Coordinates of C-alpha atoms and ligand atoms in Angstrom, one line a residue:
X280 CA 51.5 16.0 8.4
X281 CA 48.3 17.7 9.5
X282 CA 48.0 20.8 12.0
X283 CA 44.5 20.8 13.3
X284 CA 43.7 23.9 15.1
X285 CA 41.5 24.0 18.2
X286 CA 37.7 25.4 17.4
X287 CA 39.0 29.0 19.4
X288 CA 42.1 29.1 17.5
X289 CA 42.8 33.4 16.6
X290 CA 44.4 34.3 13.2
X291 CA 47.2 35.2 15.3
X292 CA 48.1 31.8 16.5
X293 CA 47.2 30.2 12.9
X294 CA 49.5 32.8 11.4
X295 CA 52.1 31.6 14.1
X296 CA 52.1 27.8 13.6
X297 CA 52.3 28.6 9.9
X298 CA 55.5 30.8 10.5
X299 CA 57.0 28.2 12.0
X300 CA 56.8 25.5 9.9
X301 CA 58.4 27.5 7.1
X302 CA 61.0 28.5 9.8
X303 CA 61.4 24.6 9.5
X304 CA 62.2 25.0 5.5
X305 CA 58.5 23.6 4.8
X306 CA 55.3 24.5 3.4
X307 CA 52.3 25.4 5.3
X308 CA 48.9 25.4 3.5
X309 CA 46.1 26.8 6.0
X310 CA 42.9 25.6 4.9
X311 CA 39.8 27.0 7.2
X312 CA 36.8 24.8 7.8
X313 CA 33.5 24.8 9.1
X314 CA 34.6 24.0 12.6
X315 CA 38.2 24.5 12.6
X316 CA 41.4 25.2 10.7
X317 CA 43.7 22.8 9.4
X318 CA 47.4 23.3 8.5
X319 CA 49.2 20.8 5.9
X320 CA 52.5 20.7 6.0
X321 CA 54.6 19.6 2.9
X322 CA 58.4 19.7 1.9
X323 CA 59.0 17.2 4.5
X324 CA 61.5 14.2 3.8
X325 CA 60.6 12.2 6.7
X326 CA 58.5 12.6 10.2
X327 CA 57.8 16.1 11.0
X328 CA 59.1 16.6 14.7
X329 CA 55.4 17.0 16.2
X330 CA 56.2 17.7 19.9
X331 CA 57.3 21.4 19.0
X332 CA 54.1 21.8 16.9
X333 CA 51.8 20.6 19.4
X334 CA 53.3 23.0 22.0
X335 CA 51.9 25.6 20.2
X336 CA 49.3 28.2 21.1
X337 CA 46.0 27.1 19.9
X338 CA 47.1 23.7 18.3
X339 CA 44.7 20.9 19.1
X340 CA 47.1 18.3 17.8
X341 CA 49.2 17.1 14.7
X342 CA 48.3 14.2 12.9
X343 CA 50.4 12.0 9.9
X344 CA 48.3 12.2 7.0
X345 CA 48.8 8.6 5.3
X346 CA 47.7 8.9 1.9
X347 CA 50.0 9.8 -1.1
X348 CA 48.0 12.5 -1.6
X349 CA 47.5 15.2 1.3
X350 CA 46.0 18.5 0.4
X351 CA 43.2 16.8 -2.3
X352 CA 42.5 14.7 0.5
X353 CA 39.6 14.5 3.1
X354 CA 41.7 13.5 6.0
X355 CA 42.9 17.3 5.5
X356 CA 39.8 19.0 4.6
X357 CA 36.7 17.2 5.7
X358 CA 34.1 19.8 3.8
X359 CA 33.7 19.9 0.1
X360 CA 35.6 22.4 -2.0
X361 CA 33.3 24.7 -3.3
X362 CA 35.2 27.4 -5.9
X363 CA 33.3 30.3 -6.5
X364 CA 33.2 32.6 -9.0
X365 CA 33.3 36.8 -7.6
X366 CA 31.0 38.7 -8.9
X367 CA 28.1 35.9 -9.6
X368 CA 26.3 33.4 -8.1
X369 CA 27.7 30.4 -10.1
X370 CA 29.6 27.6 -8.3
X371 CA 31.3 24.3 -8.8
X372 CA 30.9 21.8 -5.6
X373 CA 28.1 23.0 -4.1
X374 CA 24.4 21.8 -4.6
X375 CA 23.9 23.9 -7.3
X376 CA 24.9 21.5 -10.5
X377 CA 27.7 23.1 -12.6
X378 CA 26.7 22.9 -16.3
X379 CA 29.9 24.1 -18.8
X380 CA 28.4 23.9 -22.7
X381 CA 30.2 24.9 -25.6
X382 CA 32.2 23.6 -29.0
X383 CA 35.2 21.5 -28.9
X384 CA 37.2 24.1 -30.4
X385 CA 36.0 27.8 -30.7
X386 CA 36.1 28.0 -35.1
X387 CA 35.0 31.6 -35.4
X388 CA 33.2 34.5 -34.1
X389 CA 29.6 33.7 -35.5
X390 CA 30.2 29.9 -34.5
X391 CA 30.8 30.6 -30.9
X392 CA 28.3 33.5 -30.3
X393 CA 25.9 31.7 -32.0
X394 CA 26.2 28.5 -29.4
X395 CA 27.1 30.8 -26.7
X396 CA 23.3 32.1 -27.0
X397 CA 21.5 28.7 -27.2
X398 CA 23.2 27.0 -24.5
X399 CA 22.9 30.7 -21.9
X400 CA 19.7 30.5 -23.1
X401 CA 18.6 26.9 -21.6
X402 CA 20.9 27.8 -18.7
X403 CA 23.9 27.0 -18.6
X404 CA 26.4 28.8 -16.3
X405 CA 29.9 28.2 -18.1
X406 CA 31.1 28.2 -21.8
X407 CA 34.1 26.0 -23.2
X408 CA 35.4 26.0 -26.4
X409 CA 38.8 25.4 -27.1
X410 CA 41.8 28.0 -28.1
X411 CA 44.7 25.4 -28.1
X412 CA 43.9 22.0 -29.4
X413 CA 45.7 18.6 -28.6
X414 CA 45.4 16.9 -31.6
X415 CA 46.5 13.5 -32.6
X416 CA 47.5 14.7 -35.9
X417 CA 49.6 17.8 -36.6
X418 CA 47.7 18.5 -39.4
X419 CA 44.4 18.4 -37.4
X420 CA 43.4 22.1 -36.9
X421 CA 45.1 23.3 -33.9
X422 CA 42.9 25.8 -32.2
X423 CA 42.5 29.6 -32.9
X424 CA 44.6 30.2 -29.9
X425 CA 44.8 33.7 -28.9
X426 CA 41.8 34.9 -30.8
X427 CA 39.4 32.4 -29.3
X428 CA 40.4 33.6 -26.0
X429 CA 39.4 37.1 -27.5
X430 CA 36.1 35.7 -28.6
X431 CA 35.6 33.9 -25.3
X432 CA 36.1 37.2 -23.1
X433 CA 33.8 38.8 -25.7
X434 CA 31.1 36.0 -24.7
X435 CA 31.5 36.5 -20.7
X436 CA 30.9 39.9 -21.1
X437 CA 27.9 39.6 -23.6
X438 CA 26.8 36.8 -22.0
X439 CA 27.8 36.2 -18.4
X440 CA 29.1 33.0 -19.2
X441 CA 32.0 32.0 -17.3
X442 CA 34.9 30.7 -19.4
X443 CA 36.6 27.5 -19.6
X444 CA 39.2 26.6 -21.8
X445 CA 42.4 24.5 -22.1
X446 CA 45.7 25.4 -21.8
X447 CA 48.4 22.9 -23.6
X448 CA 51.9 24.2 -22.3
X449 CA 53.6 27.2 -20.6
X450 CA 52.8 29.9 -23.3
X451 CA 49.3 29.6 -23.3
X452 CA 49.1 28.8 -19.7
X453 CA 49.9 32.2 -19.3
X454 CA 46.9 33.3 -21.3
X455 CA 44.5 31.4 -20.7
X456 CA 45.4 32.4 -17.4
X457 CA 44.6 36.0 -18.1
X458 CA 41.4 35.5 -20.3
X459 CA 39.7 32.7 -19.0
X460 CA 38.0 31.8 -15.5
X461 CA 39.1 28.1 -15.2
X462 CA 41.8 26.6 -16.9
X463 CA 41.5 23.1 -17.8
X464 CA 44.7 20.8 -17.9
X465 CA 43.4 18.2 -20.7
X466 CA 44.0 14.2 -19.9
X467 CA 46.7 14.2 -22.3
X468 CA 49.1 16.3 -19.9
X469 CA 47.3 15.2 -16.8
X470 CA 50.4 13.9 -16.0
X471 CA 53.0 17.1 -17.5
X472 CA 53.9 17.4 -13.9
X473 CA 55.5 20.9 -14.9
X474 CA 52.5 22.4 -16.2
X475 CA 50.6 21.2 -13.1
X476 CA 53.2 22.8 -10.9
X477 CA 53.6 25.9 -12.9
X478 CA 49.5 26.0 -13.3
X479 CA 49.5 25.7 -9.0
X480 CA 51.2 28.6 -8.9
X481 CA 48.5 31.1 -10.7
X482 CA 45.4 32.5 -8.8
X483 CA 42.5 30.7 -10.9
X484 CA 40.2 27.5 -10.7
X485 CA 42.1 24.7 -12.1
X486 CA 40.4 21.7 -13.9
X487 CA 41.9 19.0 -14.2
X488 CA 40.9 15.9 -17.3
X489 CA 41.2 12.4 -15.9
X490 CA 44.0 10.8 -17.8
X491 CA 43.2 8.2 -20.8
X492 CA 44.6 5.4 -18.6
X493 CA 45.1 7.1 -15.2
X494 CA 44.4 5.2 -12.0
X495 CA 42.5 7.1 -9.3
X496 CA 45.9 7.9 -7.5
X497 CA 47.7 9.2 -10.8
X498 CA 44.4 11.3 -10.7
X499 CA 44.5 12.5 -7.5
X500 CA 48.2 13.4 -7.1
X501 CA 48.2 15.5 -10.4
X502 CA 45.6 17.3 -8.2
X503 CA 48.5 17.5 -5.6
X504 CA 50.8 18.9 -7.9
X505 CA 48.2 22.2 -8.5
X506 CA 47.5 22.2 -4.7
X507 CA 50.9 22.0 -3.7
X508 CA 51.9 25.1 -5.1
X509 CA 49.4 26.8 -3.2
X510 CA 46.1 27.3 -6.0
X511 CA 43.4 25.2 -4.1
X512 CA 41.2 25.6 -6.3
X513 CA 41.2 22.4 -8.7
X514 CA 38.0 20.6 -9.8
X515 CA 38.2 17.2 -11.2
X516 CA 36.5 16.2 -14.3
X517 CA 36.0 12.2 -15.2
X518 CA 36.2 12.2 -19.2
X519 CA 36.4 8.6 -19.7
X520 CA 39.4 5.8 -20.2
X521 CA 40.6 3.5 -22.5
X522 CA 39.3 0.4 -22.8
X523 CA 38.9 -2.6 -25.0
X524 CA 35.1 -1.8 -25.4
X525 CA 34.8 -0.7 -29.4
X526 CA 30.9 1.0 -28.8
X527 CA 32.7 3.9 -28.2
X528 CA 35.4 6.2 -27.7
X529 CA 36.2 5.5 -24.1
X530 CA 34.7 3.8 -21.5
X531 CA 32.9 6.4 -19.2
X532 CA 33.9 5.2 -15.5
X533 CA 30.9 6.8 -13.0
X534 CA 32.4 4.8 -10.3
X535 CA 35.1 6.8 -9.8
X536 CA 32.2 9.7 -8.6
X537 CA 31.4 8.0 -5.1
X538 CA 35.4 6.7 -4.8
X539 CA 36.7 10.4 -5.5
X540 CA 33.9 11.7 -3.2
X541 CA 35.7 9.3 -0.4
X542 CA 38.4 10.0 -0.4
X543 CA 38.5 13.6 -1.2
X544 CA 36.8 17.0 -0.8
X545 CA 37.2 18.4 -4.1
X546 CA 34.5 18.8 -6.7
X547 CA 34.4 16.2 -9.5
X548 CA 32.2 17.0 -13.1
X549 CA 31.5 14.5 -15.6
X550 CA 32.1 15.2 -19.5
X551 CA 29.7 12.5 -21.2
X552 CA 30.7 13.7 -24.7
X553 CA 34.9 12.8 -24.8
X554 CA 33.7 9.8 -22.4
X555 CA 31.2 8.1 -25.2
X556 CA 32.4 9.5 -28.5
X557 CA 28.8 9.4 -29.9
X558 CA 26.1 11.9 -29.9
X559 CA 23.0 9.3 -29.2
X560 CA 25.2 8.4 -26.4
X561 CA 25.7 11.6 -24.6
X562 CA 22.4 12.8 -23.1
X563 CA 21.7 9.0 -21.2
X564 CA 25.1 9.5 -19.9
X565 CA 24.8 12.8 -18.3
X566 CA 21.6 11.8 -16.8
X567 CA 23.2 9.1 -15.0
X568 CA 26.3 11.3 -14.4
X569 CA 23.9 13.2 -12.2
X570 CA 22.2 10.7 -10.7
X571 CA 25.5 9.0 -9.8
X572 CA 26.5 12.1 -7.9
X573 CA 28.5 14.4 -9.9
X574 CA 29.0 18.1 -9.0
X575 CA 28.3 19.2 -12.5
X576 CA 28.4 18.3 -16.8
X577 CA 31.0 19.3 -19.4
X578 CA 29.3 18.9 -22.8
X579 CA 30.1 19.6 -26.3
X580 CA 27.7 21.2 -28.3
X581 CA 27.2 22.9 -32.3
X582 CA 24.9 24.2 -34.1
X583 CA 26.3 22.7 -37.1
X584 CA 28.2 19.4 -35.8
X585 CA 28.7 17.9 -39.6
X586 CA 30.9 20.7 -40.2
X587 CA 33.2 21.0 -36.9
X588 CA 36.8 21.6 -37.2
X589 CA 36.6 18.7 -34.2
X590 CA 34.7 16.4 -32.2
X591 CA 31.7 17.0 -34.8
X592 CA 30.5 13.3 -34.5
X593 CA 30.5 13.7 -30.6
X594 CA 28.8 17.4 -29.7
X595 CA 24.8 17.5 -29.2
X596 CA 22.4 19.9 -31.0
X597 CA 21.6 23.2 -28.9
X598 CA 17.9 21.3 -28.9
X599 CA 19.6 18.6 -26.9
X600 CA 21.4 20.3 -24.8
X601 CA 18.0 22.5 -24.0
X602 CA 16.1 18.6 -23.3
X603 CA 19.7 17.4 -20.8
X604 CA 18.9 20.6 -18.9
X605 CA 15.3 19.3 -18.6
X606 CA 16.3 16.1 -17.8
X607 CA 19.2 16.3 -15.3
X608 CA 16.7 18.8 -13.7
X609 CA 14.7 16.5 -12.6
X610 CA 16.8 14.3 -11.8
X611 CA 19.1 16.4 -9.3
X612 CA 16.8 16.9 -6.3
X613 CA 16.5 12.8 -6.0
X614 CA 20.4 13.3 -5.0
X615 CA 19.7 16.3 -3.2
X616 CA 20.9 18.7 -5.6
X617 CA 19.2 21.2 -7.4
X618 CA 19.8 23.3 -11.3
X619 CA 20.1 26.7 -11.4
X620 CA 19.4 28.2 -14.7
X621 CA 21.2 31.1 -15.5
X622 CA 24.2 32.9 -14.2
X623 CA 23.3 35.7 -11.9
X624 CA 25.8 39.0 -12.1
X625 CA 26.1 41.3 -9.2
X626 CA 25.8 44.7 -10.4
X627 CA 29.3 46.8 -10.2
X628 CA 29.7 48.4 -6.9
X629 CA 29.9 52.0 -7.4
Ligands
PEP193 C1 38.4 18.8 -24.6 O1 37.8 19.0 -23.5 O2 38.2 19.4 -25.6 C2 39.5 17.8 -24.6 C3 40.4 17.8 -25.5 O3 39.3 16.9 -23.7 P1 40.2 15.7 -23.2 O4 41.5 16.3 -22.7 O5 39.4 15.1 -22.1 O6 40.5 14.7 -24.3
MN194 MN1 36.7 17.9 -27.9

């Protein structure tokens, strides 16, 4: 169900209709718009009783939400998401394209500093590399887990990169939660329904990996999961699924951009490099990732691919990431969208 508040709504009576829905055992998620707040409600087994609701101070009326999917949906929330990172100017969901370079896996100090500086240098706003690693194999390297975080931090503040990196279960949940700026929930546990819920219930951007098989529902909900907790803040990143195609890795699906876009308001990146498996394949596919509509690239890069403790075969050269920038620049303002270059840090306030 679906408070919409009238235009002249006060805090006051927003703050009252939420009040009493938890007075009704249920969850109230307030989510301001351009024009008007709107109110999910969740926790509900069956109809909400509407009359009471709409007998409310400054209630407009109260509408059943159909979907399975509520608070990722635009029925709720007609205006894209835009998350926003304090302190600088980058974004993910606006206009401004959201470019997040890095390794696959962070392999050492002098690795990660050393791609750090080629991809700030061409532009880019956000770093990844991983700390935690899902591997197929157990004896595949497993990620320098706490110290990559350490590295990472080390970046943002030489840099001003703002760091992404995944988190693989409850443990380092918590620390990626306290080192990083977005936490990314990989598409193997796109589905760990606990780790979404737990992961919902911290204070920092949430981006979530399209599933290896996941429909666009599956994908959705496990947005729902994060957003159900209360953390609105979830980005969606298409990373390719599995397909009987054998040209590459996975089969990169760029019509899921305008169907996501649909049907909800939350911001959706593209990762060309997990999608295609294959450097040559990476830079046509972020062009066309842009010009398809998506709010932003995740890319793996290296200096030194042939010897990467992972995904070697897949990451670009720092001179190719430096041409996609060129590229997908001028390709964004056809779809209205624009690159910044650079991440812009507000000076401390005294
Ligand atoms: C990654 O981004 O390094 C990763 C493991 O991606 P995915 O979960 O999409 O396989
Ligand atoms: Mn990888």
């Amino acid at each position: 169900m679906l408070v919409v508040m009238k235009a002249q709504a006060t805090p006051e009576e927003i703050k009252a209709v939420c009040e009493t829905i938890e007075q009704l055992g249920l969850r109230a998620h307030p989510l301001p718009g351009a024009q008007r707040t709107a109110i999910g409600i969740t926790g509900n087994k069956g109809e909400v009783e509407r009359g009471n609701l709409e007998a409310l101070s400054g209630v407009a009326e109260v509408i059943r939400v159909s979907k399975p999917y509520k608070l990722a949906s635009r029925d709720v929330k007609e205006e894209d998401t835009v998350v926003r990172f304090a302190g600088t100017d980058a974004t993910i969901g606006s206009r401004n394209l959201a470019i997040v370079a890095g390794p696959c896996s962070i392999e050492s100090q002098e690795q990660a500093f050393a791609i750090a500086e080629r991809v700030a240098a061409s532009g880019a706003q956000f770093f990844r590399g991983g700390a935690y690693k899902p591997r197929t194999s157990p004896y595949a390297f497993q990620g320098l887990g706490i110290e990559a975080l350490r590295i990472m931090a080390e970046i943002r503040s030489r840099f001003g990169l703002r760091i992404i990196t995944e988190a693989i279960d409850n443990e380092s949940l918590d620390l990626v939660a306290e080192w990083a700026d977005v936490i990314q929930i990989g598409a193997r546990n796109m589905q760990n329904f606990s780790l979404l819920k737990r992961a919902g219930r911290l204070r920092k951007p949430v981006l979530i990996k399209r599933g290896l098989s996941a429909t666009l529902e599956e994908f959705l909900m496990s947005a729902e999961y994060v957003m159900s907790e209360g953390n609105y803040e979830v980005i969606l990143c298409e990373r390719g699924v599995r397909t009987f195609a054998d040209h590459t890795r996975n089969t990169l699906d760029l019509s899921i951009l305008p169907a996501v876009q649909r049907l909800s308001h939350l911001p959706i990146l593209v990762d060309p490099s997990h999608a295609t498996g294959r450097r040559d394949s990476v830079l046509p596919m972020a062009r066309a990732a842009v010009a398809a509509g998506a709010d932003g690239i995740l890319v793996e890069v290296h200096d030194h691919p042939e010897k990467a403790l992972s995904d070697g075969p897949q990451s670009i050269y720092p001179e190719q990431f430096a041409t996609m920038m060129d590229e997908i620049e001028q390709i964004a303002p056809v779809v209205g969208r624009s690159l910044p270059r650079g991440i812009r840090i507000e000076a401390a306030k005294a």
